[in-house]
XYZ file of C-alpha atoms in Angstrom:
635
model
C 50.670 74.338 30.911
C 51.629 77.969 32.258
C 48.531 79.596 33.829
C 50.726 83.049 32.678
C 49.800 84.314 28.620
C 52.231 87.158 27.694
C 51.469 89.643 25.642
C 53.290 92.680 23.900
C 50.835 95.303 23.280
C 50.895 97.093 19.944
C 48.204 99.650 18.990
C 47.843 99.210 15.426
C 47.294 95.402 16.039
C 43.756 96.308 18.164
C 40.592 98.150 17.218
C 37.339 98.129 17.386
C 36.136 97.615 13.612
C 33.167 95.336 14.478
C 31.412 97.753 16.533
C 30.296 94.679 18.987
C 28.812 96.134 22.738
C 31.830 94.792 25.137
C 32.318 95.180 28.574
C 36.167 95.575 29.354
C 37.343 92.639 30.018
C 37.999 93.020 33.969
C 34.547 92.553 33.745
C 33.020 88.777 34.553
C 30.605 86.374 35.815
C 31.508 85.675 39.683
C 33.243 89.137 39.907
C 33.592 91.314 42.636
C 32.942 95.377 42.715
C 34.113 97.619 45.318
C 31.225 98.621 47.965
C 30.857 101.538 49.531
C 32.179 103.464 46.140
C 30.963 104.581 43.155
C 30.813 102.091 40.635
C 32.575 102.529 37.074
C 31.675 100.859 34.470
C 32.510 100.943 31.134
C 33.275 99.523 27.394
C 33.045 99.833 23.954
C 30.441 99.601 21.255
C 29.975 101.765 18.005
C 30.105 105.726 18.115
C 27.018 107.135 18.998
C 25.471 104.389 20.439
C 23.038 104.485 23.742
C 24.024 101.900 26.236
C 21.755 101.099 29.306
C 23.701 99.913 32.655
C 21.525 97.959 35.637
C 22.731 96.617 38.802
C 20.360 95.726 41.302
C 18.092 98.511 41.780
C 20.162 101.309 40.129
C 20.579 102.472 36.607
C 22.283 104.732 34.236
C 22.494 105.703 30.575
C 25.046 106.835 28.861
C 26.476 107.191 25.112
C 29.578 106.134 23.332
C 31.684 108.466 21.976
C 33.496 109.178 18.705
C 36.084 106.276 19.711
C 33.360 103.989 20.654
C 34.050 104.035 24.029
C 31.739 104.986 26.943
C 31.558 104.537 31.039
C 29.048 105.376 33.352
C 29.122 106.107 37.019
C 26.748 104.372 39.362
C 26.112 104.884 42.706
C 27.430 103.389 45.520
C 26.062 99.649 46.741
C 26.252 97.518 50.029
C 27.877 94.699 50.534
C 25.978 91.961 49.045
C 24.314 89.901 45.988
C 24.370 87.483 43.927
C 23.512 90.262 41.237
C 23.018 90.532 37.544
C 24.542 93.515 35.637
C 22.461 94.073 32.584
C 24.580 96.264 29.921
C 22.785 96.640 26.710
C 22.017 98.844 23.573
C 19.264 98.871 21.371
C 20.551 96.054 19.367
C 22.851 93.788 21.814
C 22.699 93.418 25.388
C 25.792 91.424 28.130
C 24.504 90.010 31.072
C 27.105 89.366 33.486
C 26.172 86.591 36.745
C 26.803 85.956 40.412
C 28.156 89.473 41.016
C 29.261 90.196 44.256
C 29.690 94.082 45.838
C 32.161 93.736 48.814
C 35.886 94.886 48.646
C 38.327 94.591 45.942
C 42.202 94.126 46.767
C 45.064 94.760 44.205
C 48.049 91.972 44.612
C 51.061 93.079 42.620
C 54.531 92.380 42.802
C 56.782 89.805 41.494
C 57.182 86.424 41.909
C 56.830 85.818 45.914
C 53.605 87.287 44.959
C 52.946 85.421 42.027
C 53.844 82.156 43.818
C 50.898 79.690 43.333
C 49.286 78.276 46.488
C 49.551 74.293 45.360
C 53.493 74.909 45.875
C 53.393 76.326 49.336
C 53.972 74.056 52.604
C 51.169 71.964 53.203
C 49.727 72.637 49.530
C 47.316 69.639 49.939
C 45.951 70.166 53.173
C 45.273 74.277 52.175
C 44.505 72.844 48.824
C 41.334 70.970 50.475
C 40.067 73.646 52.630
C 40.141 76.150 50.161
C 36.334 76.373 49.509
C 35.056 79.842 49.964
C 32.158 80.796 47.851
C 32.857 84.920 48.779
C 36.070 84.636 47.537
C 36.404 85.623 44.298
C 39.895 85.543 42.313
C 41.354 87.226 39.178
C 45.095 86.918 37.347
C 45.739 89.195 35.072
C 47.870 87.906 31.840
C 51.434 89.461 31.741
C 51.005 92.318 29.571
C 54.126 94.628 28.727
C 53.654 98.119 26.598
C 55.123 101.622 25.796
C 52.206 103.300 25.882
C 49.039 103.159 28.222
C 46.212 100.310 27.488
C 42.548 100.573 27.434
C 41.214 97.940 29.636
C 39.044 96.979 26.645
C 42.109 96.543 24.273
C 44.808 94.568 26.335
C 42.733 91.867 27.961
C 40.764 91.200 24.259
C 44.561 90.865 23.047
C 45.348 88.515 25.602
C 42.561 86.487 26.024
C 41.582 88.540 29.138
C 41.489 87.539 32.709
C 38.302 85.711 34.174
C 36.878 86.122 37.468
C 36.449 82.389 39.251
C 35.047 81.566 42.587
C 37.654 80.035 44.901
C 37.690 76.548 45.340
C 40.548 74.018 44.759
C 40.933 73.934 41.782
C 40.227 77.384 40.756
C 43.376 79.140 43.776
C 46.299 76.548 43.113
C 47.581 78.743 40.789
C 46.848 82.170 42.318
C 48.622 83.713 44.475
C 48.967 82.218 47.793
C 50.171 85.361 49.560
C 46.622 87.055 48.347
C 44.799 83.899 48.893
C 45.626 83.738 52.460
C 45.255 87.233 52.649
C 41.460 87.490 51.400
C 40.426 84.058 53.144
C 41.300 86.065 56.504
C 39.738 89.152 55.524
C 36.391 87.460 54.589
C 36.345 85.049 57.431
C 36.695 88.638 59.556
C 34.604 91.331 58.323
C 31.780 88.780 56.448
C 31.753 90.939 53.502
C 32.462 89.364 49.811
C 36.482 89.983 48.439
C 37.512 90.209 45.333
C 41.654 89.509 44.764
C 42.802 90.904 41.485
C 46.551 89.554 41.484
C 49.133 91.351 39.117
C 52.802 90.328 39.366
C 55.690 89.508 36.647
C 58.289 87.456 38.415
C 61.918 89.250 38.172
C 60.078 92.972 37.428
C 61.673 96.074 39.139
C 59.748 98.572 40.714
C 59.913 101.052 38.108
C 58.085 99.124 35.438
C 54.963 99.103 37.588
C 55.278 103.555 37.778
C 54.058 105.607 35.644
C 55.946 107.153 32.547
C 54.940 110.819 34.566
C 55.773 109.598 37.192
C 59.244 108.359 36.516
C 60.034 111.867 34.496
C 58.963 113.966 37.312
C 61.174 111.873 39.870
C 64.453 111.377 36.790
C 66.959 112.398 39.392
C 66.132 109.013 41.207
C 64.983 106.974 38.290
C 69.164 107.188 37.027
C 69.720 106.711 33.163
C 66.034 107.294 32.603
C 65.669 108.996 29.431
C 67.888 106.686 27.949
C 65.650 103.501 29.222
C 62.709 104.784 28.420
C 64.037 105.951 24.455
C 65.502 102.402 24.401
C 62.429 101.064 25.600
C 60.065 103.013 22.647
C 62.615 101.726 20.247
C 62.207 97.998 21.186
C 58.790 98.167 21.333
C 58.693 99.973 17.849
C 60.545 97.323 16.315
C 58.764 94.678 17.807
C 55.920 96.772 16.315
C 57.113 96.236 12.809
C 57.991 92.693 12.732
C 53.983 91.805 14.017
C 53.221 94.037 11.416
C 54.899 92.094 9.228
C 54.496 88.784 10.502
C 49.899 89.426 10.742
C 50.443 90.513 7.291
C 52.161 87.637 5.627
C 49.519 85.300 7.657
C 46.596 86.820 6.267
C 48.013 87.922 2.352
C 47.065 85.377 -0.225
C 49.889 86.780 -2.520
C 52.173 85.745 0.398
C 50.667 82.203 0.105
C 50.702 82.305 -3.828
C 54.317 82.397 -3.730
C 54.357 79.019 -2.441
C 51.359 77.398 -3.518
C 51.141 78.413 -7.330
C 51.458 75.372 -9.842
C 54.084 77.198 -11.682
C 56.238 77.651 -8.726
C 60.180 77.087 -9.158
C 61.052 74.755 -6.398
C 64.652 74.577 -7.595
C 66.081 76.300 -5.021
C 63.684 74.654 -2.647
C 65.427 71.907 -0.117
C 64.703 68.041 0.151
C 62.690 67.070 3.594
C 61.914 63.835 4.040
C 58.366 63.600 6.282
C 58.602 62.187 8.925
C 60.658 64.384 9.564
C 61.141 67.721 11.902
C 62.334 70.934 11.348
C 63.587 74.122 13.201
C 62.449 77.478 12.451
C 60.888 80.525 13.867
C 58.508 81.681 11.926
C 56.967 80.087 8.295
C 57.949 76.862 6.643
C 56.271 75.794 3.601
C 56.266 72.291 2.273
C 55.000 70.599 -0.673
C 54.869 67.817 -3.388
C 53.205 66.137 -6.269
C 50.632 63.504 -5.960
C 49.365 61.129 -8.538
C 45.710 61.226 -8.260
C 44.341 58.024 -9.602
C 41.111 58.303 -12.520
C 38.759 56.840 -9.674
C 39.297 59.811 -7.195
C 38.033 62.318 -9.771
C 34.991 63.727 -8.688
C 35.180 62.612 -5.323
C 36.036 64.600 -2.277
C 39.265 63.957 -0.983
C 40.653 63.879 2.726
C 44.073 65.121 3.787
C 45.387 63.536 6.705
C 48.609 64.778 7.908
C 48.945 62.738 10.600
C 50.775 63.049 13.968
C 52.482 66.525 13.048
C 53.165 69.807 15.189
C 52.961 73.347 14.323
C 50.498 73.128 10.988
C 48.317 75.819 10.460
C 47.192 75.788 6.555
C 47.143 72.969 3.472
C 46.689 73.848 -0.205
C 45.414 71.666 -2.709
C 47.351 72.779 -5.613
C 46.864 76.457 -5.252
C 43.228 76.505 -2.941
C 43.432 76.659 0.416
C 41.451 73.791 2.335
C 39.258 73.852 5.453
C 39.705 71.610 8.422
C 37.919 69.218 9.541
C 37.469 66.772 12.547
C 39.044 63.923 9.968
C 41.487 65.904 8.729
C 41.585 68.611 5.268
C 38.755 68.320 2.742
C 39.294 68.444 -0.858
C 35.933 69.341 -2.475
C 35.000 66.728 -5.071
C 35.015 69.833 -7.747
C 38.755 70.822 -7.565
C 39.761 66.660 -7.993
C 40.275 67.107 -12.117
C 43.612 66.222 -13.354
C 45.936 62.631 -12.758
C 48.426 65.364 -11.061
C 47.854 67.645 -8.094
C 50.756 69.485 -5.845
C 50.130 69.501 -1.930
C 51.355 72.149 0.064
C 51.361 72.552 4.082
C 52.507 76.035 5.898
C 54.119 75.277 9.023
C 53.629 78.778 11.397
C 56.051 77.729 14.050
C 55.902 79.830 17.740
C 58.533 77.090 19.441
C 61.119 76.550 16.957
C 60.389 73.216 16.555
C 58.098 71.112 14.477
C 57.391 68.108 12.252
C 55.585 65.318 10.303
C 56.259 62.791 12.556
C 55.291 59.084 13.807
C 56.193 55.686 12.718
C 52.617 54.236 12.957
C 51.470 53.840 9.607
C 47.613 55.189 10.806
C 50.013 58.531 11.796
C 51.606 58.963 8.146
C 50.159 61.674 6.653
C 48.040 60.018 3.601
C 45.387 61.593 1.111
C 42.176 59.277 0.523
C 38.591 59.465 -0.582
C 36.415 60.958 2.584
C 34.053 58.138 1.912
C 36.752 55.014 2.065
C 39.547 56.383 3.557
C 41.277 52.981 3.827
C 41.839 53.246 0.253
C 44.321 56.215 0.474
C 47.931 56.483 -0.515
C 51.068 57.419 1.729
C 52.178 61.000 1.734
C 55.521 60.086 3.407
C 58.775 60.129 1.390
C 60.538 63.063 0.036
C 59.133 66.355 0.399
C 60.778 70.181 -0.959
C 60.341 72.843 2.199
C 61.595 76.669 2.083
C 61.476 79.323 4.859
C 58.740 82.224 4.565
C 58.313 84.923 6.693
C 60.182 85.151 10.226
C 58.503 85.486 13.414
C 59.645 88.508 15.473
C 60.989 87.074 18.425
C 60.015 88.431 21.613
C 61.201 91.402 24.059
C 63.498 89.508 25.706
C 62.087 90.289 29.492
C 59.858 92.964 28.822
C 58.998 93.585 32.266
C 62.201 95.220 32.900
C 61.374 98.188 30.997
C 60.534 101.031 32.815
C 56.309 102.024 33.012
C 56.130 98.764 30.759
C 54.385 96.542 33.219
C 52.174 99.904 34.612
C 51.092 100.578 30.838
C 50.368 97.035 30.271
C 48.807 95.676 33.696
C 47.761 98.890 35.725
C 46.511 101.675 33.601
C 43.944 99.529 32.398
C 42.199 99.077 35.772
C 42.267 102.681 36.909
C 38.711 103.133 36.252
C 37.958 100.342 38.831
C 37.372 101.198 42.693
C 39.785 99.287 44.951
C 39.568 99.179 49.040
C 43.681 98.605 48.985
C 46.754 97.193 47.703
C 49.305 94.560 48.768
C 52.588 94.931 47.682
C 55.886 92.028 47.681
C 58.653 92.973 45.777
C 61.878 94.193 45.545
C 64.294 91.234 44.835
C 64.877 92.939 41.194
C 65.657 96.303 43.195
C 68.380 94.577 45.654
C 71.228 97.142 45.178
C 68.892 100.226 45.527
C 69.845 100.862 48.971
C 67.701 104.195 50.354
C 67.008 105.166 46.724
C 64.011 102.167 47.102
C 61.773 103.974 50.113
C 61.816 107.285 47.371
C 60.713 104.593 44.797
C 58.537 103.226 46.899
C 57.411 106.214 47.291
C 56.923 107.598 43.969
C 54.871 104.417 43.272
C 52.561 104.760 46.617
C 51.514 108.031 45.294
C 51.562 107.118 41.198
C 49.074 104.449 42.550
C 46.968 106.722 44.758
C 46.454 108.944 41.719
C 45.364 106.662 39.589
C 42.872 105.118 41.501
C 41.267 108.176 42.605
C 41.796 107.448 46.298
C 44.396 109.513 48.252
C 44.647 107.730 51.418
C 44.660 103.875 49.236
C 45.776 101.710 51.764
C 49.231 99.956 50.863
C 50.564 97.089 52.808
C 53.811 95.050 51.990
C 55.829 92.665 52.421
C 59.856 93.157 53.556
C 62.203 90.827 51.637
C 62.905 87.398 53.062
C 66.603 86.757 54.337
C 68.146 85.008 51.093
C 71.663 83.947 50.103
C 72.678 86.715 47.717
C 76.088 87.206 48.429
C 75.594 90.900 47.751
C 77.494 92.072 50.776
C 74.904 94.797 52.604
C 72.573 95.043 49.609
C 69.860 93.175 51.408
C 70.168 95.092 54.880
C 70.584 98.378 53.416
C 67.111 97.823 51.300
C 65.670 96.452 54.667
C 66.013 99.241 55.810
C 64.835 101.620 52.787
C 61.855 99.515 53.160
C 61.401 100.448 57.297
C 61.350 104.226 56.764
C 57.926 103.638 54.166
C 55.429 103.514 56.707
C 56.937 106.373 58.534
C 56.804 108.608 55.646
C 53.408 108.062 53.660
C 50.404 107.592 55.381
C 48.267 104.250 55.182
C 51.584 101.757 54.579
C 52.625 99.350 56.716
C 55.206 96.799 56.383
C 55.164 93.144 57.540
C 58.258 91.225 58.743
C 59.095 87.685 57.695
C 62.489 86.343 58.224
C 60.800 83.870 61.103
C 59.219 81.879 58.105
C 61.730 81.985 55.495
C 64.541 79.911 53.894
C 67.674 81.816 53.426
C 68.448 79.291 50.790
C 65.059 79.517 48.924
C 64.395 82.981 47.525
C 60.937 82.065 47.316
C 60.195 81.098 51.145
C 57.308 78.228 50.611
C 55.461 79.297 53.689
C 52.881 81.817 52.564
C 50.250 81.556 55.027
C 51.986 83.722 57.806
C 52.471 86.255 55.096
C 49.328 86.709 53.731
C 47.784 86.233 57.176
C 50.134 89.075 58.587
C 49.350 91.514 55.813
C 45.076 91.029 57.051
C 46.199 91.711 60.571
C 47.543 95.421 59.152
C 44.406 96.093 57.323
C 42.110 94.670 59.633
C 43.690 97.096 62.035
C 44.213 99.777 59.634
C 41.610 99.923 57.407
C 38.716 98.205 58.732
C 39.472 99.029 62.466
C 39.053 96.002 63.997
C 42.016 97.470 66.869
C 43.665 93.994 66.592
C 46.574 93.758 69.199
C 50.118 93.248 68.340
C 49.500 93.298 64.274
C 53.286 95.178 64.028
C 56.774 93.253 65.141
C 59.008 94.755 67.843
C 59.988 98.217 65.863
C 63.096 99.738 67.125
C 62.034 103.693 68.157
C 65.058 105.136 70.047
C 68.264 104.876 72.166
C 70.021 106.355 75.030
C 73.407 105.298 76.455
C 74.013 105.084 80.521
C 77.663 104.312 81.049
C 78.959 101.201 79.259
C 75.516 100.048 78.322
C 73.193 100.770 75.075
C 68.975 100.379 75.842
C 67.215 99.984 73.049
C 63.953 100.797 73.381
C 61.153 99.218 70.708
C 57.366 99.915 69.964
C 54.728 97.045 69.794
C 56.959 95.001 72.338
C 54.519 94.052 74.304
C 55.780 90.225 76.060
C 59.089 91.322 74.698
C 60.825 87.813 74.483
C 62.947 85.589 72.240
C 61.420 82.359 70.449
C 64.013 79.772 71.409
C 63.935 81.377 75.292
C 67.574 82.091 74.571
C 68.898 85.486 74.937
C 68.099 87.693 72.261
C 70.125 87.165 69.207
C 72.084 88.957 66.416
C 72.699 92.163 68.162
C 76.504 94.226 67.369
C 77.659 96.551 68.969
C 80.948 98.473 68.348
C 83.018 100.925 69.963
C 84.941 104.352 68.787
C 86.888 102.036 66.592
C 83.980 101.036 64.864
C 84.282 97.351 64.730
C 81.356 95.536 64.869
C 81.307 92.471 67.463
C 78.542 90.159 68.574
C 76.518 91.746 71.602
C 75.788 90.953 75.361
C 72.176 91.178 75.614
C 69.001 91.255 78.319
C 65.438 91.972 78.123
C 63.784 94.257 80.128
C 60.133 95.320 79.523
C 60.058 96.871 76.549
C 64.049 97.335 75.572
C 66.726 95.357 75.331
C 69.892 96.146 76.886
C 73.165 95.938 74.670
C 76.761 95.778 76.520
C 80.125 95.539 74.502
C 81.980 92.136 75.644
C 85.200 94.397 76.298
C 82.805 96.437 78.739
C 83.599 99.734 76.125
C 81.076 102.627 75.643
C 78.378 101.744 72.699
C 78.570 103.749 69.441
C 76.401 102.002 67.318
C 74.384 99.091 67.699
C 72.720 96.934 64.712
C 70.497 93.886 64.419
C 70.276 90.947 61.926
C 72.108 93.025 59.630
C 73.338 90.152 57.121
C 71.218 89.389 54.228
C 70.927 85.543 55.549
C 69.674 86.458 59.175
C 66.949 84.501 60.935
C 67.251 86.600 64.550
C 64.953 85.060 67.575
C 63.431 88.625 69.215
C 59.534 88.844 69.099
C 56.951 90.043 71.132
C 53.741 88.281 72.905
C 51.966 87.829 69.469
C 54.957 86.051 68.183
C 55.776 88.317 65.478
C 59.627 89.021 64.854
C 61.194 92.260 65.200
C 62.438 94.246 61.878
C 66.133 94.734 61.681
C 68.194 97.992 62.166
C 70.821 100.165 62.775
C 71.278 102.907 65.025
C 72.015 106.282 63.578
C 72.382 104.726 60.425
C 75.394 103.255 61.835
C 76.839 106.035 60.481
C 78.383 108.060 63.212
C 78.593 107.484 66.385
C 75.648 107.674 68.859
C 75.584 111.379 70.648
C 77.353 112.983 67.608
C-alpha cells in the first residue's frame, strides 16, 4: 500500500463541533522541537477554555479564543530529553512522549525528494544500518487547497502525519535524500534531528509559494490570475460534489429511497451476485428472502461473503450493525415469512462485487446461533446507481499556492533550523525565470517561518534524457546564480552520481550527504573543507588561449585522470566545437583546435552530461557558460 494519503481540503467539511483539547497534529510522541528557539505550541479546544502547557521545567497558560483555537510561546530549551509535554485543561489533558529538543529540518520538493530509501542503491545494506534512536522522521500526507490550512484542520482530515523514530522499518519509505542528510548531521553535531519531509512528485515550484507571494511577483508567475481563478473554481466544484456526496452518506431519506418496502424496483436492473460491478460512487442492491416460521424470533446473521466495496445492509428498511461474523438482524425485527435485503455499495475504485465460488464465500442469511442452517443469498439480485462520487482534482499539485496552502501554511507556527530543497523537473522550460522563482519562494519561506536568514540548501537537477534541447542547461544555470543572490543558499552538484536515463538517479547517499557538508559548514560552522564543487568565477583571454579560473578548486583534477572533459569553445563565428584542455592550479586552460581566438567557452552544457572535472574532495564542478554565451568575451 502507498505510504502517500491525498487529501483535498474543503472548509465546510472540518470544524471543531466537539470541543475536544487537540494538539495540532504535527504534534507526536517521538517528535522533535527546534532548540535554541522559542517554542510554539498550539491547538484547539472549546472557546474560552484555559489550557496549561509543560515541558520540562517551563510552563505557560494560555486561553482559547472565540474559534477555539489557542498557542502559547515557551521559552527556548537545550538540546536534549526524552521529555513529556503535558497540555491540559480543566477537564482533559494530552500527554505527548519521548520528545526530543534538537534541530528540525524541512525536506520539500518533488519526487527525487520524495524517493523512499528501500529503492536507493544498496537499499538493504542502508536498510540494516539505519538504527538511530536521535533521528526522528515525519511525512506529511499530500494535501492540496485554495485557501490556507490550520495545522489542526488538514492533518485531522488526513489522518495526520506521525512522528517515528528511525529504524528500518520506520525510513524505507522516507525520504532517502533527508535520511542521509539527518544521519550525517546527527552523527556530527550530537544533537537530536527531527526531518519533516514534504514533497508531491511532478509539483512545480509555484504550488509550494504563497498566493501573496505569487500576486506580488505576477509579472513572473505568467497567466497567473487566470490559474489561480481556475484553480478557486476547481476547488469550488470539487467543494460541491463532497458536499453532496457526505450528505447522501449520512441522509436516511437518501437511504429510504432504496430501502423502503414499497419501493418500485421496475426500473431497477438484474445483477446476478457473484457478480461485480463498475461505478464511482453508490450502488444499491437488493432482494426478497423467504424467511422460514422457525427463524422468527431469532436473531439473524447476514453474511455477505467475499465482497469488495460494502459499506451498509438493510433489513427491509433498518439499517444493521456489523459484526465480527457478519450483519446482525435483531431477533425483534424477524416477523413476517417475507423480508427484502438491501446492501449499499460506496465504491472509491470503480470496481466492486459479490464475489467467490466457495460456497462458505456466498453471501447467505442464517440464525446467529446455527449458522450452518442458513440459506444462499446468491442468484439474481436488482441494483441501481445512487449518488456519484466527485472524482478527484486531477493533479492537484499543479495548481498554483495549492501545495503551500495545503502542506506549508500549516507548519508556520513551528521553529525550523533550515530547509532542503530538490526540485525543478516540473519547471524544466523556465530557463532564468526559475532563480526569480526560486527566489520568490526563498523569501515566501523566510517569512513564514519567522526566520530571515533560514538556511536553504538544494539540490541542482540530475543530467536526464529530456530531449528538450537547452531546457536543462539553461535551468542549470538559473539554479547557479541562487546562492549568489540570497544569502544562506547553497547549491549541491550531482551529475557524478546520476543516470541520464533514470530521472530519479537511485544513488541518494552522496546527495543527502553533500547537502550536510553545506550546512555543517554554513550553519553550524564546522569550516569543513571543500563542501562546494569547482565553481567557475572568471575569465581572461591571452592570445589564442581562454583560462578559466574556478573557486573551491583546490587538487583541481579530473576523475578518470584524463584531460578534463566537455569543454567548447567557439570562435567569432560562434560555432561551438569540442575544446583542447590543461589544468593548471586552479584554472583550466581552453585552446580552439583551429588555434582561433576564444569567444565563449561552455561546459557540460547538454542536458545528458556526466563531465569528469573535480577538485581534491572529489566533488564535480557545476556547469557554465561564459558571458552567458551570449556575446562574445571582451564585448
Amino acid at each position: 500500500m502507498s505510504r502517500r494519503i491525498t487529501v483535498l481540503c474543503v472548509l465546510i467539511l472540518f470544524g471543531h463541533a466537539d470541543a475536544e483539547l487537540r494538539l495540532a497534529s504535527v504534534f507526536g510522541d517521538h517528535m522533535v522541537l527546534q532548540r535554541g528557539k522559542s517554542i510554539n505550541i498550539w491547538g484547539t479546544a472549546d472557546s474560552g477554555t484555559s489550557i496549561q502547557v509543560r515541558i520540562a521545567n517551563i510552563s505557560a497558560s494560555i486561553s482559547t479564543d472565540t474559534t477555539g483555537r489557542w498557542q502559547t510561546l515557551l521559552p527556548p530549551l537545550p538540546p536534549g530529553g526524552p521529555h513529556t509535554l503535558h497540555v491540559s485543561s480543566d477537564i482533559e489533558s494530552v500527554q505527548l512522549a519521548d520528545v526530543l529538543i534538537g534541530d528540525v529540518w524541512l525536506a520539500a520538493g518533488q519526487s527525487n525528494m520524495s524517493w523512499p530509501l528501500h529503492r536507493v542503491t544498496n537499499a538493504a545494506e542502508e536498510l540494516s544500518e539505519a538504527h538511530w534512536p536521535n533521528l526522528r522522521l515525519m511525512t506529511m500526507p499530500t494535501v492540496a487547497s485554495d485557501v490556507p490550512q490550520e495545522g489542526t484542520d488538514r492533518l485531522e482530515a488526513s489522518g495526520g502525519g506521525r512522528w517515528v523514530v528511525c529504524q528500518p522499518d520506520s525510513v524505507a519509505e522516507f525520504s532517502a535524500v533527508a535520511y542521509f542528510f539527518g544521519r550525517r548531521l546527527q552523527s556530527e553535531i550530537g544533537v537530536p534531528i527531527g526531518l519533516v519531509e514534504i514533497a508531491w512528485p511532478s509539483s512545480p515550484i509555484e504550488t509550494w509559494i504563497d498566493e501573496e507571494s505569487l500576486l506580488a511577483n505576477a509579472l513572473l508567475f505568467q497567466g497567473l490570475q487566470e490559474s489561480l481563478s481556475h484553480s478557486k473554481a476547481v476547488f469550488a466544484r470539487h467543494a460541491r460534489g463532497r458536499l453532496q456526496w457526505e450528505t447522501a452518506l449520512a441522509d436516511p431519506g437518501v437511504a429510504a429511497a432504496f430501502t423502503s418496502r414499497t419501493v418500485d424496483i421496475r426500473d431497477w436492473s438484474p445483477q446476478r451476485i457473484p457478480g461485480t460491478w463498475k461505478f464511482h460512487g453508490m450502488v444499491w442492491f437488493r432482494r426478497e428472502v423467504n424467511i422460514p416460521a422457525s427463524w422468527r424470533g431469532q436473531d439473524l446473521l447476514l453474511d455477505l461473503g467475499a465482497s469488495h466495496g460494502l459499506d451498509m445492509a438493510y433489513f427491509d428498511d433498518r439499517a444493521l450493525d456489523l459484526e465480527t461474523a457478519g450483519w446482525r438482524v435483531p431477533g425483534h425485527w424477524v416477523d413476517a415469512a417475507i423480508a427484502t435485503i438491501t446492501v449499499r455499495a460506496s465504491d472509491r475504485d470503480y470496481a466492486g462485487g459479490l464475489f467467490g465460488s466457495d460456497p462458505q464465500a456466498l453471501p447467505h442469511i442464517s440464525p446467529a446461533k446455527a449458522p450452518e442452517n442458513g440459506q444462499s443469498l446468491a442468484g439474481l439480485w436488482h441494483q441501481r446507481a445512487g449518488q456519484r462520487r466527485p472524482t478527484s482534482i486531477p493533479l492537484p499539485q499543479k495548481l498554483p499556492a495549492s501545495a503551500y496552502n495545503g502542506m506549508v501554511h500549516p507548519l508556520q507556527p513551528m521553529r525550523l533550523r533550515g530547509v532542503i530543497w530538490y526540485q525543478g523537473e516540473a519547471n524544466i522550460s523556465d530557463g532564468a525565470l526559475y532563480a526569480d522563482k526560486m527566489e520568490t519562494l526563498i523569501r515566501n519561506w523566510r517569512r513564514v517561518f519567522v526566520t530571515p536568514d533560514l538556511p536553504f540548501y538544494f539540490v541542482q537537477l540530475a543530467p536526464h534524457r529530456y530531449r528538450m534541447g537547452e531546457s536543462l542547461p539553461l535551468l542549470w544555470e538559473a539554479q547557479s546564480t541562487v546562492p549568489t543572490r540570497v544569502t544562506h543558499t547553497h547549491m549541491v552538484v550531482i551529475h557524478d552520481v546520476s543516470d541520464p536515463d533514470d530521472m530519479h538517479p537511485r544513488n541518494k547517499r552522496p546527495v543527502g550527504e553533500r547537502l550536510a557538508r553545506l550546512a555543517l559548514e554554513d550553519t553550524y560552522g564546522l569550516n569543513s573543507p571543500n563542501v562546494h564543487g569547482p565553481i567557475f568565477s572568471a575569465l581572461r583571454v591571452e592570445g589564442t588561449h581562454a583560462i578559466l579560473e574556478f573557486a573551491h578548486a583546490e587538487g583541481l583534477t579530473t576523475c578518470d585522470g584524463e584531460a578534463p572533459s566537455l569543454f567548447e569553445v567557439a570562435g567569432a563565428d560562434g560555432e561551438f566545437v569540442p575544446a583542447e584542455t590543461t589544468i593548471q592550479g586552479h584554472s583550466i586552460i581552453v585552446q580552439h583546435p583551429s588555434g582561433i581566438q576564444p569567444t565563449s567557452v561552455r561546459f557540460a552544457w547538454s542536458e545528458t552530461a556526466m563531465p569528469n572535472l573535480v577538485n581534491g574532495a572529489g566533488l564535480p564542478a557545476a556547469p557554465f557558460r561564459t558571458q552567458d554565451s551570449r556575446r562574445p568575451i571582451g564585448d
